[in-house]
Structures are given as structure tokens and as C-alpha cells.
Amino acid sequence: MQSERIPPMQSNLLNGGVRCSSTPLDCSLEKSGLRSKPRHLPCMAPAKIHVLLFSIVVTVLSHGKDDKRPNVVMIMVDDMGFSDIGCYGGEIATPNLDRLARNGLRFSRFHNTAKCFPSRACLLTGQYAQRVGMGDKPLSFTNAVTVAEVLQNSGYRTLMTGKHHGEENPVRFGFDRYWGLMDGASNHFNPGKRRAGEPVPANKQGNFGERKWGIDHEIRTPYTPEEGDFYSTDYFTNHAIGFLDQYKGESKPFFLYVAYTAPHDPLMAWPADIKKYIGSYMEGYESIRRKRYERQVEMGMLDRTYPLSAPTYEDWAKLFAEEKAARDAIMATYAAMIDRVDQNIGRLLGKLEELGQLANTIILFMSDNGAQSQSDPQSWLWARGKESDPSLPIGSVGRWTSLNLSWANVSNTPFRLYKADSHEGGIATPLIVSWKDKIRQPGRITAFPAHLIDIMPTLLHLIGASYPTHNRKGEEVEAMDGINLAPLFDHRLPVRGKPLYWQWANGKAIRKDNWKLVSDNNEPWELYDVSHDQTETDNVIDEYPRVAEELKREWQMWIGETKARESTRKPSLTGSR
């Protein structure tokens, strides 16, 4: 195993570094990665010391001992579709997310970038990924400041567990503590080497085989957990709760970001969770999709502007019994992974209640993109090109399986297409915001079009933090692209004033007012009037050619500006995994 130590950044001096005491509990926390080991601080010029001292004084004087600013818990899941959870129409048991929805605000037109790492870049910076060095590859942020860095320098304790798909350790861009995966995906039961008495863990092969794992300032490649009960979702929550316990005596508020890797493939879950759903999907794609759509309409998530898009699933009736059983097991495992996420969100909510912090905590839940699709059974069932044993049960440590195209079509109900596409199936996912007594008429659903770039400006507004002009590297920071969504909490509409843009690989789109222009896979542009066709079923480009040309020019201007800015930045020295 390779282990790399990263020196702490100067920006962490405001809130970083908790030394291990001599008590057995503290030493245990240090061994598990829940408490930082002592670390030496870098030398600094006097001018920088003065700036840091000034920042500390301002923080103390501004907020004092009893800082009543709200805590923030931000939860992101990986590759989950629009209709999977209960409060968005799904049959999967998600009572804790449903509780957050009843006490909060749901978004029916919330958007991501269609791809993992650009979505996370938008979430953390409030800018389009193309503007901060994360548009094409999972590299490092440039000319950007993260929400964690701003909150850290505003006096917040900043904590993160889970996935960061990029080169830079989160403790280098504003998090006091970090424990999690620094790659795109990993085995959920064992992201590292084979353990005694277990099969070889299913994983990617070649240069993409060994996964990076961050534990504060240390990076381990690979990370092989010693605990026999290791499961990614459970342990991301364990460490999140450990952080909350460790800092519960502080007067400062906290910002906790939990980035689960579920339900991203490989599809793996505890047998007891899978058992809940085995057999539930034997009725086939059409029945499940139709029931989800009907529930969405009944709960008010959808209205007449959401016709159900044409299906793209295979004919269930033509499948053999063993083929149906395999597909049922695939979807049962996917459902079990989401069920387990909800169970762990329940643990987080329980800890917040125990600490007396739930009422003063803003909680956000979202997904990074739509459900992933694979059409070839050699890939989604037999894991071609992966380290996987197909003789083992679906969902177990040694077998890699993925969601197939047909179940992804169900997952993304009522939309077209999938992850990596700029049609709504790739870019439309849930957003739940819950904040006790601060959201007027809780349980509402808003149809205001929003995007991940809006999260950071909203949070900075709610806590009263100032957006800086320069980041920790001394780079000039550009303005955020997103807007403040807080007026929606009080039943008022924000004003965006500019289009929303998308670009990932061969997908591209622009949404302006009631129009959306979109193209995927280098196909011709399509135009939709989303005021009555949110699911993109009626292409009207031939009827409104001038509208299409205007939107095309605006998108080309935007992508031209961002690409020109990208070309002026220094290339990464370490490449991408």
C-alpha cells in the first residue's frame, strides 16, 4: 500500500489541527482516522500571519461564544435517478427522506451536469465546472473558492466524508477533516486488497484498479479496511457521526458534507437489505414505471407539463425465467443500496436530535446525475473488463454488476435518456431542503428551475458569509454563476436573469425562459417548449428556427468563453484516474 502525507494548507490554520490526548478514547479515534494526529504548521511570512490573526479576531468578535448561525448538512448520492425515492414516486422504502420532504421543500426541476465530478465541482464552487478546471477531467479547482473554504474562514467547523472525484484532497480546499474515496467508484465492501477468507473484491482493472482513499492529510492507495463489517455507506456515516461527536463541545456551527457512493456501481448491498426487494420487480419494467408515474402525478410532483416519455426498455414478456430473475436481483440490489442510504440518513438525523442541533440545521439532499445505463449484458451483468467472479451472488463483494438500460429508464421516470446525457434523464434529479420552522408551508413542491450552481450562493446568503476575491492559492476568484434560492423558502420566486447551460462530452444544452435547446451524441439540435413539455417529447425546432438559432449562438458564446479560459490555465502535473 502506498501512503502519502500532504502538508496542511495555510487556510486550515483558522480551524485545523486537534492533537490526540493521552486518553484511550482519543488514541482510538486517532487510529481510526476520526482524530487528526499532531502536525507541524508551515512557516509563513509576517504579512500572512497578520491576515490570519485578523481573520481570527473578526470571527471571534462577530459571532462570540454562542454562535447561533445554522449548521449545514449536505448529502449527495451517486447515480440515483429522479423517481427512486419514496417522496419522488418510488417504491423503495425511504422513510427518513420522506420525513425531510414533509418538513421541507422539494424541487421538481432541479438540475445537475449529467456527470459525477463536474456536478460536484458545481456544488462546491457555485460555478460551472468548465470555469473552475473540472469540465473535462477530475483535476483540481482553479480560480475558485469552495463553500467549505468560505465557511471555514467564517468560523465554521468543516467536515466531509465520502466521495471526492478529483486530484485534490478536500483538506486542501477548506475541510478541517476528511475521510473517504478520492476516485470515481470502488467496491462497497472492500475498496482495497483481498482479505483472508473472502473472495477477490470486484473492481476495475489496470490503471483504474487501485482506489485512492483520503484520511485527513494522508492518502492511501489502496485502502483495505480491517473491519469485517465495512460497507461504504455505513462507514461514511460512522465517520460523519464520529466527527459530530468529537466536536460537539464547540460553540461554533458545523458544515458537514456526506457524499455517499451509493447507488453507483458495482451494485452491492447487505443480503438482508436485498432480501426486502427480491421478487418486487418480477412484474417488469412497464408496470413499475407506470406506477411511479402515477404516484408522481398524485403527489403533485408532476402536472400536465410532464407527459410520460416513450419507454426504452426491453420487452419483459420475451425474457426467459432466469433472465427475469437476474434483472429482478439487479434492481433489488440497487433498491437495497438506496434503502441503506436512507437508513444511514436516519442515523444522522438521530445524532443531530441527540446533540440538540436538528432544529438549527439546514439539511440538503441531492444526486449528482441521473441513473446510469448499460445496454450490453456482457457489461452490466457479466462485468466485461472488470475484476469480477460471475459465479458469486449478485450484490456480493466479489461480483460486479451495473444497472441496465431498461431499469435506468424506470429509475429516471418520467424523463428520456440517462447519466451523461443533457436530456432531462441525465440532468434532472431530486433536491430536498429541510430546515425546521424556516420553510413556509413545509411539504411543498416547487417547479422553479434550479441547478447545483445555486447551492453555494444560497448557503452563503443564509449564514451571512462574504464571498472572497481570492482563494487560498492567491488566485483571483470569479463570481459565482448560481443564484440565491432562499426566496423559495418564503414562497417567493428568485430571479435568475440568465440562461442555464450544460456541456458534458458530446452532450450540450441551454435553457432560457420556457425554451430548452439540447443535443446528445452529436445529434442535431432539438428544441422544446418546457412550459408544457418538460419531458422533451415534442421537438418544435422546425416551427421556431429563429428561437433555436438565438439559443445556439448563446450556448456557443458561453462554451467559447469557458474553453478559452480553460486553455490559459496550467495543465495538471499528475493526470487523471
Short mmCIF file of N, CA and C in Angstrom, two decimals, residues 332-457:
data_model
loop_
_atom_site.label_atom_id
_atom_site.label_comp_id
_atom_site.label_asym_id
_atom_site.label_seq_id
_atom_site.Cartn_x
_atom_site.Cartn_y
_atom_site.Cartn_z
N ALA A 332 -33.25 -5.23 -7.32
CA ALA A 332 -33.39 -5.39 -5.88
C ALA A 332 -32.14 -4.91 -5.15
N THR A 333 -30.97 -5.18 -5.73
CA THR A 333 -29.72 -4.73 -5.12
C THR A 333 -29.60 -3.21 -5.19
N TYR A 334 -29.95 -2.64 -6.34
CA TYR A 334 -29.95 -1.18 -6.49
C TYR A 334 -30.89 -0.54 -5.46
N ALA A 335 -32.09 -1.10 -5.31
CA ALA A 335 -33.04 -0.58 -4.33
C ALA A 335 -32.50 -0.71 -2.91
N ALA A 336 -31.85 -1.83 -2.62
CA ALA A 336 -31.28 -2.05 -1.29
C ALA A 336 -30.22 -1.02 -0.95
N MET A 337 -29.44 -0.62 -1.95
CA MET A 337 -28.41 0.40 -1.72
C MET A 337 -29.04 1.73 -1.34
N ILE A 338 -30.13 2.10 -2.00
CA ILE A 338 -30.81 3.35 -1.68
C ILE A 338 -31.50 3.24 -0.32
N ASP A 339 -32.10 2.09 -0.04
CA ASP A 339 -32.70 1.83 1.27
C ASP A 339 -31.65 2.02 2.37
N ARG A 340 -30.44 1.50 2.13
CA ARG A 340 -29.38 1.61 3.15
C ARG A 340 -28.94 3.06 3.34
N VAL A 341 -28.89 3.83 2.25
CA VAL A 341 -28.60 5.25 2.38
C VAL A 341 -29.62 5.90 3.30
N ASP A 342 -30.90 5.60 3.08
CA ASP A 342 -31.94 6.21 3.91
C ASP A 342 -31.79 5.79 5.37
N GLN A 343 -31.46 4.53 5.61
CA GLN A 343 -31.23 4.10 6.99
C GLN A 343 -30.13 4.92 7.65
N ASN A 344 -29.09 5.18 6.90
CA ASN A 344 -27.97 5.94 7.46
C ASN A 344 -28.29 7.42 7.60
N ILE A 345 -29.12 7.96 6.73
CA ILE A 345 -29.60 9.33 6.94
C ILE A 345 -30.41 9.38 8.23
N GLY A 346 -31.16 8.33 8.52
CA GLY A 346 -31.86 8.25 9.79
C GLY A 346 -30.90 8.28 10.97
N ARG A 347 -29.76 7.63 10.85
CA ARG A 347 -28.74 7.68 11.91
C ARG A 347 -28.22 9.09 12.09
N LEU A 348 -27.98 9.80 10.98
CA LEU A 348 -27.51 11.18 11.07
C LEU A 348 -28.55 12.07 11.75
N LEU A 349 -29.81 11.91 11.35
CA LEU A 349 -30.87 12.71 11.97
C LEU A 349 -30.97 12.40 13.46
N GLY A 350 -30.82 11.13 13.82
CA GLY A 350 -30.84 10.76 15.23
C GLY A 350 -29.72 11.40 16.01
N LYS A 351 -28.53 11.47 15.43
CA LYS A 351 -27.40 12.10 16.10
C LYS A 351 -27.65 13.61 16.27
N LEU A 352 -28.19 14.24 15.23
CA LEU A 352 -28.49 15.67 15.35
C LEU A 352 -29.52 15.93 16.45
N GLU A 353 -30.52 15.05 16.56
CA GLU A 353 -31.51 15.19 17.64
C GLU A 353 -30.85 15.00 19.00
N GLU A 354 -30.00 14.00 19.10
CA GLU A 354 -29.30 13.72 20.36
C GLU A 354 -28.47 14.91 20.80
N LEU A 355 -27.84 15.58 19.84
CA LEU A 355 -26.99 16.73 20.15
C LEU A 355 -27.79 18.02 20.32
N GLY A 356 -29.09 17.96 20.10
CA GLY A 356 -29.91 19.16 20.20
C GLY A 356 -29.69 20.14 19.07
N GLN A 357 -29.26 19.63 17.90
CA GLN A 357 -28.90 20.50 16.78
C GLN A 357 -29.84 20.39 15.58
N LEU A 358 -30.79 19.47 15.61
CA LEU A 358 -31.61 19.25 14.42
C LEU A 358 -32.40 20.49 14.02
N ALA A 359 -32.96 21.18 15.00
CA ALA A 359 -33.79 22.35 14.68
C ALA A 359 -32.99 23.49 14.08
N ASN A 360 -31.71 23.52 14.36
CA ASN A 360 -30.86 24.61 13.86
C ASN A 360 -29.94 24.13 12.73
N THR A 361 -30.39 23.16 11.95
CA THR A 361 -29.56 22.61 10.89
C THR A 361 -30.30 22.63 9.56
N ILE A 362 -29.68 23.22 8.55
CA ILE A 362 -30.18 23.16 7.18
C ILE A 362 -29.71 21.84 6.59
N ILE A 363 -30.63 21.03 6.08
CA ILE A 363 -30.29 19.73 5.51
C ILE A 363 -30.67 19.73 4.03
N LEU A 364 -29.72 19.35 3.19
CA LEU A 364 -29.96 19.26 1.76
C LEU A 364 -29.64 17.86 1.28
N PHE A 365 -30.48 17.33 0.40
CA PHE A 365 -30.26 16.01 -0.19
C PHE A 365 -30.41 16.11 -1.70
N MET A 366 -29.47 15.50 -2.43
CA MET A 366 -29.49 15.58 -3.90
C MET A 366 -28.69 14.42 -4.50
N SER A 367 -28.76 14.29 -5.82
CA SER A 367 -27.98 13.30 -6.56
C SER A 367 -27.12 14.01 -7.59
N ASP A 368 -26.00 13.39 -7.96
CA ASP A 368 -25.06 14.07 -8.86
C ASP A 368 -25.44 13.97 -10.33
N ASN A 369 -26.25 12.98 -10.70
CA ASN A 369 -26.73 12.84 -12.08
C ASN A 369 -27.80 11.77 -12.11
N GLY A 370 -28.40 11.57 -13.30
CA GLY A 370 -29.41 10.55 -13.43
C GLY A 370 -28.83 9.15 -13.39
N ALA A 371 -29.71 8.16 -13.46
CA ALA A 371 -29.27 6.77 -13.37
C ALA A 371 -28.43 6.38 -14.58
N GLN A 372 -27.42 5.58 -14.31
CA GLN A 372 -26.51 5.08 -15.34
C GLN A 372 -27.18 3.98 -16.14
N SER A 373 -26.88 3.91 -17.43
CA SER A 373 -27.45 2.84 -18.26
C SER A 373 -26.36 2.07 -18.98
N GLN A 374 -26.55 0.78 -19.09
CA GLN A 374 -25.70 -0.06 -19.93
C GLN A 374 -26.61 -1.02 -20.69
N SER A 375 -26.42 -1.11 -21.98
CA SER A 375 -27.32 -1.91 -22.81
C SER A 375 -26.83 -3.34 -23.06
N ASP A 376 -25.53 -3.57 -22.93
CA ASP A 376 -24.96 -4.87 -23.25
C ASP A 376 -24.86 -5.73 -22.00
N PRO A 377 -25.55 -6.88 -21.95
CA PRO A 377 -25.45 -7.74 -20.77
C PRO A 377 -24.02 -8.18 -20.46
N GLN A 378 -23.16 -8.21 -21.46
CA GLN A 378 -21.76 -8.55 -21.19
C GLN A 378 -21.12 -7.53 -20.26
N SER A 379 -21.64 -6.33 -20.24
CA SER A 379 -21.12 -5.28 -19.36
C SER A 379 -21.87 -5.24 -18.03
N TRP A 380 -23.22 -5.06 -18.08
CA TRP A 380 -23.94 -4.84 -16.82
C TRP A 380 -24.15 -6.10 -16.00
N LEU A 381 -24.18 -7.26 -16.64
CA LEU A 381 -24.41 -8.50 -15.91
C LEU A 381 -23.14 -9.31 -15.72
N TRP A 382 -22.31 -9.37 -16.76
CA TRP A 382 -21.12 -10.22 -16.71
C TRP A 382 -19.83 -9.43 -16.50
N ALA A 383 -19.92 -8.11 -16.40
CA ALA A 383 -18.80 -7.25 -15.98
C ALA A 383 -17.57 -7.41 -16.87
N ARG A 384 -17.78 -7.37 -18.16
CA ARG A 384 -16.65 -7.44 -19.09
C ARG A 384 -15.65 -6.32 -18.78
N GLY A 385 -14.37 -6.69 -18.69
CA GLY A 385 -13.33 -5.71 -18.42
C GLY A 385 -13.14 -5.38 -16.95
N LYS A 386 -13.85 -6.09 -16.07
CA LYS A 386 -13.74 -5.85 -14.63
C LYS A 386 -13.16 -7.08 -13.94
N GLU A 387 -12.62 -6.88 -12.77
CA GLU A 387 -12.22 -7.99 -11.90
C GLU A 387 -13.49 -8.46 -11.18
N SER A 388 -14.07 -9.56 -11.63
CA SER A 388 -15.36 -9.98 -11.10
C SER A 388 -15.55 -11.48 -11.32
N ASP A 389 -16.21 -12.13 -10.36
CA ASP A 389 -16.50 -13.56 -10.44
C ASP A 389 -18.01 -13.74 -10.65
N PRO A 390 -18.45 -14.04 -11.87
CA PRO A 390 -19.89 -14.14 -12.15
C PRO A 390 -20.57 -15.33 -11.48
N SER A 391 -19.79 -16.23 -10.88
CA SER A 391 -20.40 -17.37 -10.19
C SER A 391 -20.91 -16.98 -8.81
N LEU A 392 -20.48 -15.82 -8.32
CA LEU A 392 -20.89 -15.36 -6.99
C LEU A 392 -22.25 -14.67 -7.06
N PRO A 393 -22.94 -14.55 -5.93
CA PRO A 393 -24.27 -13.92 -5.94
C PRO A 393 -24.20 -12.44 -6.35
N ILE A 394 -25.23 -11.98 -7.04
CA ILE A 394 -25.36 -10.56 -7.36
C ILE A 394 -25.45 -9.77 -6.05
N GLY A 395 -24.67 -8.72 -5.97
CA GLY A 395 -24.67 -7.88 -4.78
C GLY A 395 -23.58 -8.19 -3.79
N SER A 396 -22.77 -9.23 -4.04
CA SER A 396 -21.73 -9.64 -3.09
C SER A 396 -20.39 -8.99 -3.42
N VAL A 397 -19.42 -9.14 -2.51
CA VAL A 397 -18.15 -8.43 -2.60
C VAL A 397 -17.35 -8.80 -3.85
N GLY A 398 -17.49 -10.01 -4.34
CA GLY A 398 -16.65 -10.46 -5.44
C GLY A 398 -17.27 -10.34 -6.81
N ARG A 399 -18.51 -9.79 -6.88
CA ARG A 399 -19.17 -9.71 -8.18
C ARG A 399 -19.58 -8.28 -8.52
N TRP A 400 -19.20 -7.85 -9.71
CA TRP A 400 -19.54 -6.50 -10.21
C TRP A 400 -20.74 -6.62 -11.14
N THR A 401 -21.81 -5.90 -10.82
CA THR A 401 -22.94 -5.75 -11.74
C THR A 401 -23.33 -4.27 -11.77
N SER A 402 -24.07 -3.89 -12.81
CA SER A 402 -24.48 -2.50 -13.01
C SER A 402 -25.96 -2.46 -13.38
N LEU A 403 -26.52 -1.28 -13.30
CA LEU A 403 -27.90 -1.10 -13.72
C LEU A 403 -27.97 -1.16 -15.24
N ASN A 404 -28.95 -1.89 -15.77
CA ASN A 404 -29.06 -1.95 -17.22
C ASN A 404 -29.90 -0.79 -17.75
N LEU A 405 -29.89 -0.63 -19.06
CA LEU A 405 -30.59 0.49 -19.69
C LEU A 405 -32.08 0.48 -19.35
N SER A 406 -32.67 -0.68 -19.30
CA SER A 406 -34.11 -0.76 -19.06
C SER A 406 -34.48 -0.28 -17.65
N TRP A 407 -33.74 -0.74 -16.64
CA TRP A 407 -34.04 -0.27 -15.28
C TRP A 407 -33.67 1.20 -15.12
N ALA A 408 -32.66 1.68 -15.83
CA ALA A 408 -32.33 3.10 -15.78
C ALA A 408 -33.47 3.94 -16.35
N ASN A 409 -34.13 3.43 -17.37
CA ASN A 409 -35.29 4.12 -17.93
C ASN A 409 -36.40 4.23 -16.88
N VAL A 410 -36.57 3.19 -16.09
CA VAL A 410 -37.54 3.22 -15.00
C VAL A 410 -37.09 4.20 -13.91
N SER A 411 -35.83 4.13 -13.55
CA SER A 411 -35.28 4.98 -12.50
C SER A 411 -35.46 6.46 -12.82
N ASN A 412 -35.31 6.82 -14.09
CA ASN A 412 -35.38 8.23 -14.49
C ASN A 412 -36.79 8.68 -14.87
N THR A 413 -37.81 7.89 -14.55
CA THR A 413 -39.21 8.26 -14.82
C THR A 413 -39.50 9.69 -14.35
N PRO A 414 -40.09 10.54 -15.18
CA PRO A 414 -40.75 10.30 -16.47
C PRO A 414 -39.89 10.71 -17.67
N PHE A 415 -38.58 10.85 -17.47
CA PHE A 415 -37.74 11.52 -18.46
C PHE A 415 -37.11 10.55 -19.47
N ARG A 416 -36.49 11.15 -20.49
CA ARG A 416 -35.75 10.44 -21.52
C ARG A 416 -34.26 10.41 -21.18
N LEU A 417 -33.63 9.32 -21.59
CA LEU A 417 -32.17 9.14 -21.56
C LEU A 417 -31.64 9.07 -20.14
N TYR A 418 -30.31 9.20 -19.98
CA TYR A 418 -29.64 8.70 -18.78
C TYR A 418 -28.45 9.58 -18.40
N LYS A 419 -27.73 9.09 -17.37
CA LYS A 419 -26.47 9.72 -16.97
C LYS A 419 -25.61 9.98 -18.21
N ALA A 420 -24.93 11.12 -18.21
CA ALA A 420 -24.03 11.58 -19.28
C ALA A 420 -24.78 12.23 -20.42
N ASP A 421 -26.12 12.22 -20.40
CA ASP A 421 -26.91 12.88 -21.44
C ASP A 421 -27.44 14.21 -20.93
N SER A 422 -27.56 15.18 -21.85
CA SER A 422 -28.06 16.50 -21.48
C SER A 422 -29.58 16.61 -21.59
N HIS A 423 -30.24 15.55 -22.03
CA HIS A 423 -31.69 15.49 -21.87
C HIS A 423 -32.01 15.29 -20.39
N GLU A 424 -33.27 15.48 -20.02
CA GLU A 424 -33.63 15.54 -18.60
C GLU A 424 -33.32 14.25 -17.84
N GLY A 425 -33.33 13.10 -18.51
CA GLY A 425 -33.00 11.87 -17.81
C GLY A 425 -31.60 11.87 -17.23
N GLY A 426 -30.70 12.63 -17.84
CA GLY A 426 -29.33 12.72 -17.33
C GLY A 426 -29.13 13.83 -16.32
N ILE A 427 -29.91 14.93 -16.45
CA ILE A 427 -29.61 16.13 -15.66
C ILE A 427 -30.67 16.50 -14.63
N ALA A 428 -31.79 15.79 -14.57
CA ALA A 428 -32.84 16.10 -13.60
C ALA A 428 -32.82 15.10 -12.46
N THR A 429 -32.64 15.58 -11.25
CA THR A 429 -32.60 14.71 -10.08
C THR A 429 -33.24 15.43 -8.90
N PRO A 430 -33.52 14.70 -7.82
CA PRO A 430 -34.18 15.33 -6.68
C PRO A 430 -33.31 16.36 -5.96
N LEU A 431 -33.97 17.31 -5.33
CA LEU A 431 -33.37 18.17 -4.31
C LEU A 431 -34.41 18.35 -3.21
N ILE A 432 -34.02 18.00 -1.99
CA ILE A 432 -34.85 18.23 -0.81
C ILE A 432 -34.08 19.19 0.10
N VAL A 433 -34.75 20.24 0.56
CA VAL A 433 -34.17 21.16 1.53
C VAL A 433 -35.08 21.16 2.75
N SER A 434 -34.52 20.88 3.91
CA SER A 434 -35.30 20.83 5.15
C SER A 434 -34.64 21.71 6.20
N TRP A 435 -35.46 22.55 6.84
CA TRP A 435 -34.95 23.46 7.88
C TRP A 435 -36.12 23.82 8.77
N LYS A 436 -36.12 23.31 9.96
CA LYS A 436 -37.28 23.40 10.86
C LYS A 436 -37.72 24.86 11.06
N ASP A 437 -39.01 25.08 10.84
CA ASP A 437 -39.67 26.37 11.08
C ASP A 437 -39.15 27.50 10.20
N LYS A 438 -38.33 27.19 9.21
CA LYS A 438 -37.79 28.25 8.35
C LYS A 438 -38.33 28.16 6.92
N ILE A 439 -39.09 27.12 6.63
CA ILE A 439 -39.67 26.97 5.29
C ILE A 439 -41.18 27.10 5.41
N ARG A 440 -41.70 28.11 4.77
CA ARG A 440 -43.13 28.38 4.82
C ARG A 440 -43.91 27.25 4.12
N GLN A 441 -44.97 26.79 4.77
CA GLN A 441 -45.78 25.70 4.24
C GLN A 441 -44.90 24.49 3.87
N PRO A 442 -44.28 23.87 4.85
CA PRO A 442 -43.42 22.71 4.56
C PRO A 442 -44.21 21.59 3.90
N GLY A 443 -43.49 20.82 3.11
CA GLY A 443 -44.11 19.76 2.33
C GLY A 443 -44.41 20.17 0.91
N ARG A 444 -44.15 21.44 0.60
CA ARG A 444 -44.41 21.95 -0.74
C ARG A 444 -43.45 21.38 -1.78
N ILE A 445 -43.88 21.49 -3.04
CA ILE A 445 -43.04 21.15 -4.19
C ILE A 445 -42.95 22.39 -5.06
N THR A 446 -41.73 22.82 -5.37
CA THR A 446 -41.54 23.98 -6.23
C THR A 446 -41.12 23.53 -7.63
N ALA A 447 -41.66 24.21 -8.63
CA ALA A 447 -41.30 23.93 -10.02
C ALA A 447 -40.29 24.95 -10.55
N PHE A 448 -39.68 25.72 -9.65
CA PHE A 448 -38.68 26.69 -10.10
C PHE A 448 -37.45 25.95 -10.64
N PRO A 449 -36.98 26.26 -11.84
CA PRO A 449 -35.80 25.58 -12.40
C PRO A 449 -34.53 25.99 -11.64
N ALA A 450 -33.87 25.02 -11.06
CA ALA A 450 -32.67 25.29 -10.26
C ALA A 450 -31.55 24.35 -10.68
N HIS A 451 -30.36 24.63 -10.17
CA HIS A 451 -29.15 23.91 -10.59
C HIS A 451 -28.20 23.82 -9.40
N LEU A 452 -27.28 22.87 -9.47
CA LEU A 452 -26.27 22.73 -8.41
C LEU A 452 -25.47 24.00 -8.17
N ILE A 453 -25.29 24.82 -9.19
CA ILE A 453 -24.55 26.09 -9.01
C ILE A 453 -25.26 27.03 -8.05
N ASP A 454 -26.54 26.77 -7.75
CA ASP A 454 -27.30 27.65 -6.87
C ASP A 454 -27.13 27.33 -5.39
N ILE A 455 -26.56 26.17 -5.07
CA ILE A 455 -26.47 25.75 -3.67
C ILE A 455 -25.53 26.66 -2.87
N MET A 456 -24.33 26.91 -3.38
CA MET A 456 -23.38 27.72 -2.62
C MET A 456 -23.88 29.15 -2.39
N PRO A 457 -24.36 29.87 -3.42
CA PRO A 457 -24.86 31.22 -3.13
C PRO A 457 -26.02 31.23 -2.15
#
